[in-house]
mmCIF file of C-alpha atoms in Angstrom:
data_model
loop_
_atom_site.group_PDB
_atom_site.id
_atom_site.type_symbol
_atom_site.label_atom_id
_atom_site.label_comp_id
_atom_site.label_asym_id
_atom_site.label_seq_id
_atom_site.Cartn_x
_atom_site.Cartn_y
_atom_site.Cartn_z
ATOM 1 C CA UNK N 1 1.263 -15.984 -18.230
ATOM 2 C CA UNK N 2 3.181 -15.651 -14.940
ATOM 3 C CA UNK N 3 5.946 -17.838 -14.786
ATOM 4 C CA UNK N 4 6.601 -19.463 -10.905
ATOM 5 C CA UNK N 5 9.655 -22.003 -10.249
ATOM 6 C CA UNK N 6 8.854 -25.143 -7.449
ATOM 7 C CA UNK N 7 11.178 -25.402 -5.700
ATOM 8 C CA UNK N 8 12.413 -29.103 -5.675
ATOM 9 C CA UNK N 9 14.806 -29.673 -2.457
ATOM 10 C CA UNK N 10 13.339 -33.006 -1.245
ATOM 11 C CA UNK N 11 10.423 -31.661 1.097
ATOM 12 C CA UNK N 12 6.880 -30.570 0.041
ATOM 13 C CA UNK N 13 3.992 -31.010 -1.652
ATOM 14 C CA UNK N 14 5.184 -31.007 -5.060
ATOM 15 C CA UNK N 15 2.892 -32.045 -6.863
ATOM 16 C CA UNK N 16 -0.494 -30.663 -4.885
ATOM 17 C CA UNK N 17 1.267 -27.315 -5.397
ATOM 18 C CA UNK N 18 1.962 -27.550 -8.801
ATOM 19 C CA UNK N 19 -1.631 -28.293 -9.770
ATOM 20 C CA UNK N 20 -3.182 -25.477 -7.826
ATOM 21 C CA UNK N 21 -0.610 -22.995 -9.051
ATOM 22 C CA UNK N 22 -1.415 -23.833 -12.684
ATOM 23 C CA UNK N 23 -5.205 -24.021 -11.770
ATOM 24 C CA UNK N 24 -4.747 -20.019 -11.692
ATOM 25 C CA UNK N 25 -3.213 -19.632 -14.516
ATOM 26 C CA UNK N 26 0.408 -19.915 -13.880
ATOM 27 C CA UNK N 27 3.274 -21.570 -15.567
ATOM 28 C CA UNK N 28 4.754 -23.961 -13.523
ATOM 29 C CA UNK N 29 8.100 -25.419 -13.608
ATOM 30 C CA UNK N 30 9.567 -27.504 -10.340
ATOM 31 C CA UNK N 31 13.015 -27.473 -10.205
ATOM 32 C CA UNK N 32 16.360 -27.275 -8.162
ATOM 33 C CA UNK N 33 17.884 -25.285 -11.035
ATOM 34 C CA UNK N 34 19.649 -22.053 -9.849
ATOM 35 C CA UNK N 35 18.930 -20.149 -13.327
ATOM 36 C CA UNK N 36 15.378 -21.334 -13.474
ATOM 37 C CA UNK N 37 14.530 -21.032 -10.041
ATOM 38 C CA UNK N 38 15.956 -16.661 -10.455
ATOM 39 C CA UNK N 39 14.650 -16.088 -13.634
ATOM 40 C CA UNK N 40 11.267 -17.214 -12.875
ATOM 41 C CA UNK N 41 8.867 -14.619 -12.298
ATOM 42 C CA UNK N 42 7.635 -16.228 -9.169
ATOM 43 C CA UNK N 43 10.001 -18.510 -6.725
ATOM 44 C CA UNK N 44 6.978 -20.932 -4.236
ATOM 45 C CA UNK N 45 9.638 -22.695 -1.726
ATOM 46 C CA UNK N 46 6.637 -25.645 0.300
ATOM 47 C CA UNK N 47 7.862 -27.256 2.824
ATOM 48 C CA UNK N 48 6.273 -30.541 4.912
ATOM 49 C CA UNK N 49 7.933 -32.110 7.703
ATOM 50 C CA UNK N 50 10.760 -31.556 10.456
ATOM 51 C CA UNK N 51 12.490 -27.585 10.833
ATOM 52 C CA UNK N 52 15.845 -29.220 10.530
ATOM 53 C CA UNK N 53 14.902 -31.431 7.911
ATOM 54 C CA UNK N 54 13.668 -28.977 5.910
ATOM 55 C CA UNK N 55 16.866 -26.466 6.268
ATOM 56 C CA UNK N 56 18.836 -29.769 5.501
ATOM 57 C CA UNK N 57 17.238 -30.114 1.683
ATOM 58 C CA UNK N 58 17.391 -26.998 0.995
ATOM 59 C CA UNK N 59 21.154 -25.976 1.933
ATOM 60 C CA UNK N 60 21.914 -29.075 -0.188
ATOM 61 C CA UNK N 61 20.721 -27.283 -3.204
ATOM 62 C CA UNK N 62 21.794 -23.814 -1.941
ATOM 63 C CA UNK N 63 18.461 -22.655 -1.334
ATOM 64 C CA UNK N 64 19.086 -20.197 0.990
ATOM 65 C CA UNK N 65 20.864 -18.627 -1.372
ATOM 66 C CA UNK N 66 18.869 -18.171 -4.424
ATOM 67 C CA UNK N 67 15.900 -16.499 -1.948
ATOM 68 C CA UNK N 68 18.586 -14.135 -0.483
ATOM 69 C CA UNK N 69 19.290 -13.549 -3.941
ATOM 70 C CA UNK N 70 15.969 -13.136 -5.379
ATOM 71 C CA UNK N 71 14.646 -11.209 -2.486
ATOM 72 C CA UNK N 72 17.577 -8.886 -2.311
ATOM 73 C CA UNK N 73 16.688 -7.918 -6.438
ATOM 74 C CA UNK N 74 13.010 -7.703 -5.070
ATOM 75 C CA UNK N 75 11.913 -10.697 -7.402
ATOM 76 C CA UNK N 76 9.021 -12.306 -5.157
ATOM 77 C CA UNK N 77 9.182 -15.212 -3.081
ATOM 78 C CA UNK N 78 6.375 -17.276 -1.463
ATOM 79 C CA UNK N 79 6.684 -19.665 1.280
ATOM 80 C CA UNK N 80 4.090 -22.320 1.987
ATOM 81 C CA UNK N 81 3.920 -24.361 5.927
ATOM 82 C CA UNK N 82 7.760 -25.470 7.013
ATOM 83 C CA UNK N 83 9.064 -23.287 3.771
ATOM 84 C CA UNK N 84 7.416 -20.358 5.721
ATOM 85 C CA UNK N 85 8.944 -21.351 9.196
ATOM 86 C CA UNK N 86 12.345 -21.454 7.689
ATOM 87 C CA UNK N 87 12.305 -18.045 6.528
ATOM 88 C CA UNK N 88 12.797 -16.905 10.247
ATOM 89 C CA UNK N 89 16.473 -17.270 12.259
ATOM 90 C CA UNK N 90 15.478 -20.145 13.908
ATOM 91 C CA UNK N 91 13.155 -23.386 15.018
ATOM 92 C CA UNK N 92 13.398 -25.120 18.114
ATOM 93 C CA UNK N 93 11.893 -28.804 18.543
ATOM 94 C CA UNK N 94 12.039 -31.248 20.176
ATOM 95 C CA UNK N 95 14.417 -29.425 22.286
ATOM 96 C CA UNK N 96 16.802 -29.663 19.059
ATOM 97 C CA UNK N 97 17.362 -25.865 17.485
ATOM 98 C CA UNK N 98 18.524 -25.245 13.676
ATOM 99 C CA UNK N 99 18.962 -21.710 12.276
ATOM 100 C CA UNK N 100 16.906 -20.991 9.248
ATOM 101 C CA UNK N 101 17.201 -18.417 6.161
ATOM 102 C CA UNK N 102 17.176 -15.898 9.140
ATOM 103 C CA UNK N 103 15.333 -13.735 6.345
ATOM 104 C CA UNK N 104 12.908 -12.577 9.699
ATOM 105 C CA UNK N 105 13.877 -12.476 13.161
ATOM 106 C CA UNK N 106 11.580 -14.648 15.504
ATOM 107 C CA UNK N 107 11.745 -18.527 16.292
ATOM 108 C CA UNK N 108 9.531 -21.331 15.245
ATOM 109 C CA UNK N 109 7.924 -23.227 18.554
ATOM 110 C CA UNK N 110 5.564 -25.765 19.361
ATOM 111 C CA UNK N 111 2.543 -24.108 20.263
ATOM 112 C CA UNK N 112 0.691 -24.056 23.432
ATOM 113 C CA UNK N 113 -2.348 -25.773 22.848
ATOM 114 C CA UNK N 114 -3.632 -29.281 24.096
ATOM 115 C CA UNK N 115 -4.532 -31.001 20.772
ATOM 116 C CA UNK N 116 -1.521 -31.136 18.525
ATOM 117 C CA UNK N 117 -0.937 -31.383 15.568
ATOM 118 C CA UNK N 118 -3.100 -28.185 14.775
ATOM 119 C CA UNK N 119 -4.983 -29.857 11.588
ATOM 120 C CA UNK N 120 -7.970 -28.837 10.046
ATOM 121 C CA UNK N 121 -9.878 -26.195 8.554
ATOM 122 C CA UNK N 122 -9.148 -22.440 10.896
ATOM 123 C CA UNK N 123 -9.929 -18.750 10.205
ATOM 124 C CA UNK N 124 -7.481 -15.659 10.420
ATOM 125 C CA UNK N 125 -7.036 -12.705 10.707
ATOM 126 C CA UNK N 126 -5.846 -10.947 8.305
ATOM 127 C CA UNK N 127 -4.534 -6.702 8.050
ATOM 128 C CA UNK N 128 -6.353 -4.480 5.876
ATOM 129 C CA UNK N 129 -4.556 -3.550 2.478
ATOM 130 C CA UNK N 130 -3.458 -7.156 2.132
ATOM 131 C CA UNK N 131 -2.630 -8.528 -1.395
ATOM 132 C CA UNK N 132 -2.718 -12.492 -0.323
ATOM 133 C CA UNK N 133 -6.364 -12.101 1.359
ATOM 134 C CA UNK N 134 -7.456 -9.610 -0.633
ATOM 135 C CA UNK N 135 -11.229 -9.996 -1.560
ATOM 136 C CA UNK N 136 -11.200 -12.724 0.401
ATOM 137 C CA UNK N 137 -14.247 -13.174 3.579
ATOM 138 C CA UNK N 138 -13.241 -12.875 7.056
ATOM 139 C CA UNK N 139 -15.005 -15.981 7.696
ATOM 140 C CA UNK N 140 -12.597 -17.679 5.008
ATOM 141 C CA UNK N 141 -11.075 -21.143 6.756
ATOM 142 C CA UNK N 142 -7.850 -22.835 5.816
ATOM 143 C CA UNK N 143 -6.218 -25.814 6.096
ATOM 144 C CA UNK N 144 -3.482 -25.840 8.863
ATOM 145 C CA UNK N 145 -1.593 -28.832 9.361
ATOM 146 C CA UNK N 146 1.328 -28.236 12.166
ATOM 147 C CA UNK N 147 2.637 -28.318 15.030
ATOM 148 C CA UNK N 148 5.247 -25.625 15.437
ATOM 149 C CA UNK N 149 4.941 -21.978 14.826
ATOM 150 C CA UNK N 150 6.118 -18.077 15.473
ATOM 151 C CA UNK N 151 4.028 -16.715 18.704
ATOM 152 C CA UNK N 152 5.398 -13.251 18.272
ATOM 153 C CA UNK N 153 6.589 -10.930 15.555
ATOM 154 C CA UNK N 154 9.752 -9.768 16.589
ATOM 155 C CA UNK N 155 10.989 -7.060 13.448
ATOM 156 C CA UNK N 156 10.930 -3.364 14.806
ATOM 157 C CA UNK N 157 9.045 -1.082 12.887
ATOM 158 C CA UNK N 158 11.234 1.900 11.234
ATOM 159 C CA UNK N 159 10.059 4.959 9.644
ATOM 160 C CA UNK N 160 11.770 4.118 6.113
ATOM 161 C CA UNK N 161 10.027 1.038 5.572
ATOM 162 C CA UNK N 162 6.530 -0.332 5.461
ATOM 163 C CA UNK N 163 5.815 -2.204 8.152
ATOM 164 C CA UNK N 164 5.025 -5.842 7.187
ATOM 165 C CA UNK N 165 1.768 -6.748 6.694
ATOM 166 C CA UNK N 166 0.726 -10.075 9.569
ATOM 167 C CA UNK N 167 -2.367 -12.155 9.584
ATOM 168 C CA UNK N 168 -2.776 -14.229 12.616
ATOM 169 C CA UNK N 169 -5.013 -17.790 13.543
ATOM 170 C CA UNK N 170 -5.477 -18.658 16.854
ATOM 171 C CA UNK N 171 -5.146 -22.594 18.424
ATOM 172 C CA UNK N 172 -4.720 -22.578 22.328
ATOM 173 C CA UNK N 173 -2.882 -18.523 21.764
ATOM 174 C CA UNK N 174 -2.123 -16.309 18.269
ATOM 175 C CA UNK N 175 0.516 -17.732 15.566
ATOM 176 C CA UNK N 176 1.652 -16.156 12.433
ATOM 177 C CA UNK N 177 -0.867 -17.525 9.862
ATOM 178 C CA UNK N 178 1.007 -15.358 6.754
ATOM 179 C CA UNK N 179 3.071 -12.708 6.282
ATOM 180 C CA UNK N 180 3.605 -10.130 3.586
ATOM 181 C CA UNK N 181 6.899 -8.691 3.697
ATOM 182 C CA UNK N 182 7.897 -6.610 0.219
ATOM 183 C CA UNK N 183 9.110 -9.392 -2.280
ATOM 184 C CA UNK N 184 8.534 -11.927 0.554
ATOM 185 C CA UNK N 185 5.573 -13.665 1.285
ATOM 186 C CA UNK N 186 4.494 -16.994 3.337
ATOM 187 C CA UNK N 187 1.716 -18.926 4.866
ATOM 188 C CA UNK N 188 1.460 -21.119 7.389
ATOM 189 C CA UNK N 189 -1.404 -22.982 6.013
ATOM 190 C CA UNK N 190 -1.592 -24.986 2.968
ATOM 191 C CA UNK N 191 -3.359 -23.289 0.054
ATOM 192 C CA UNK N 192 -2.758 -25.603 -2.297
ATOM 193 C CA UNK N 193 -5.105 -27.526 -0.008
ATOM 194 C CA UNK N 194 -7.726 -24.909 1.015
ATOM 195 C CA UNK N 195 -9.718 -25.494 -1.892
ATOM 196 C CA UNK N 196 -11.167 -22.345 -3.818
ATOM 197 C CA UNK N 197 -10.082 -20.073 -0.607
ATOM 198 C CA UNK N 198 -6.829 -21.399 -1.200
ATOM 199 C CA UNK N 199 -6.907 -20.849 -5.117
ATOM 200 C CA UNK N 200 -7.769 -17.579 -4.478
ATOM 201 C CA UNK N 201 -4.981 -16.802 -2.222
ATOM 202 C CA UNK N 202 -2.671 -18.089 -4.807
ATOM 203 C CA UNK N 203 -4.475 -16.126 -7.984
ATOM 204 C CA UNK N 204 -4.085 -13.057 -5.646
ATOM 205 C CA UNK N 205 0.073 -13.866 -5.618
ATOM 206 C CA UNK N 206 0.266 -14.501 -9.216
ATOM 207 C CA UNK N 207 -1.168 -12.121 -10.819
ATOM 208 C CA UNK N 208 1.041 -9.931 -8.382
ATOM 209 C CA UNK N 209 3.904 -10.655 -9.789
#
């Protein structure tokens, strides 16, 4: 049995999370121990609510740097909704901008559709070779419940390393839906809320590690 820290740092959905990661057959502890949270075979940061908010919690418990740590040993890291946005340099809202991990270039913004928040049930798109969606239908939805987002991938490609793998959703333009980025990985959408598409998902990232 795969074991996967939660991270605890005041914002997410704890307890949703920890159900549907033990649902597929991992062991679950939720915590805002350092040792736990890097020995664990599996580190799940959520996150629910504001950008700045979010980046708030989890300097307070010096979560930036146990993913920096983790991902720099390539020990695997998921991020789920706001714990996905704050893996990038930055978010902007409300006109307000906080830096984030800054583990991928790009910046979180509102996106540019006419009904907002973006909630419901969506498809994406996702690359072929993906581990997350693998032997999952195209026709898959998931449940998106935001506001914000990245618009535009902004890490150059080199020749030394694989170039991330990006599935995209689409409400009023494209946004970042996942990505799947060596040890890192992240959705935008909540799988611990997608039902069996979601549990999927999550199997798929378990029994990866």
């Amino acid at each position: 049995m795969k074991s996967v820290a939660l991270l605890d740092y005041g914002s997410g959905n704890l307890h949703s999370a920890q159900r549907a990661l033990a649902r597929v057959g991992a062991d679950v502890t939720v915590t805002s121990d350092p040792k736990i949270a890097l020995a664990a075979d599996g580190l799940v940061v959520p996150g629910v609510g504001a950008f700045a908010a979010c980046m708030e919690g989890l300097l307070e418990v010096k979560g930036d740097r146990l993913i920096g740590q983790r991902l720099a040993g390539g020990r695997p890291v998921l991020g789920i909704c706001v714990g996905m946005q704050i893996m990038f340099d930055r978010g902007v809202e409300f006109g307000v901008e906080a830096d984030g991990c800054g583990e991928w270039p790009g910046t979180v913004e509102r996106l540019q559709a006419e009904v907002l928040p973006h909630m419901g049930w969506n498809t994406v798109r996702a690359p072929e070779k993906s581990v997350l969606f693998d032997g999952i239908d195209v026709d898959t939805r998931f449940y998106f419940v935001h506001s914000y987002a990245v618009q535009k991938w902004e890490m150059p490609v080199g020749d030394t390393i694989a170039a991330p793998l990006l599935t995209w959703a689409d409400h009023g333009g494209d946004f970042l839906a996942a990505v799947e980025n060596g040890p890192l990985s992240a959705t935008q959408f909540h799988p611990e809320k997608s039902g069996d598409a979601g549990a999927e998902l999550l199997k798929n990232w378990v029994e990866s590690l």
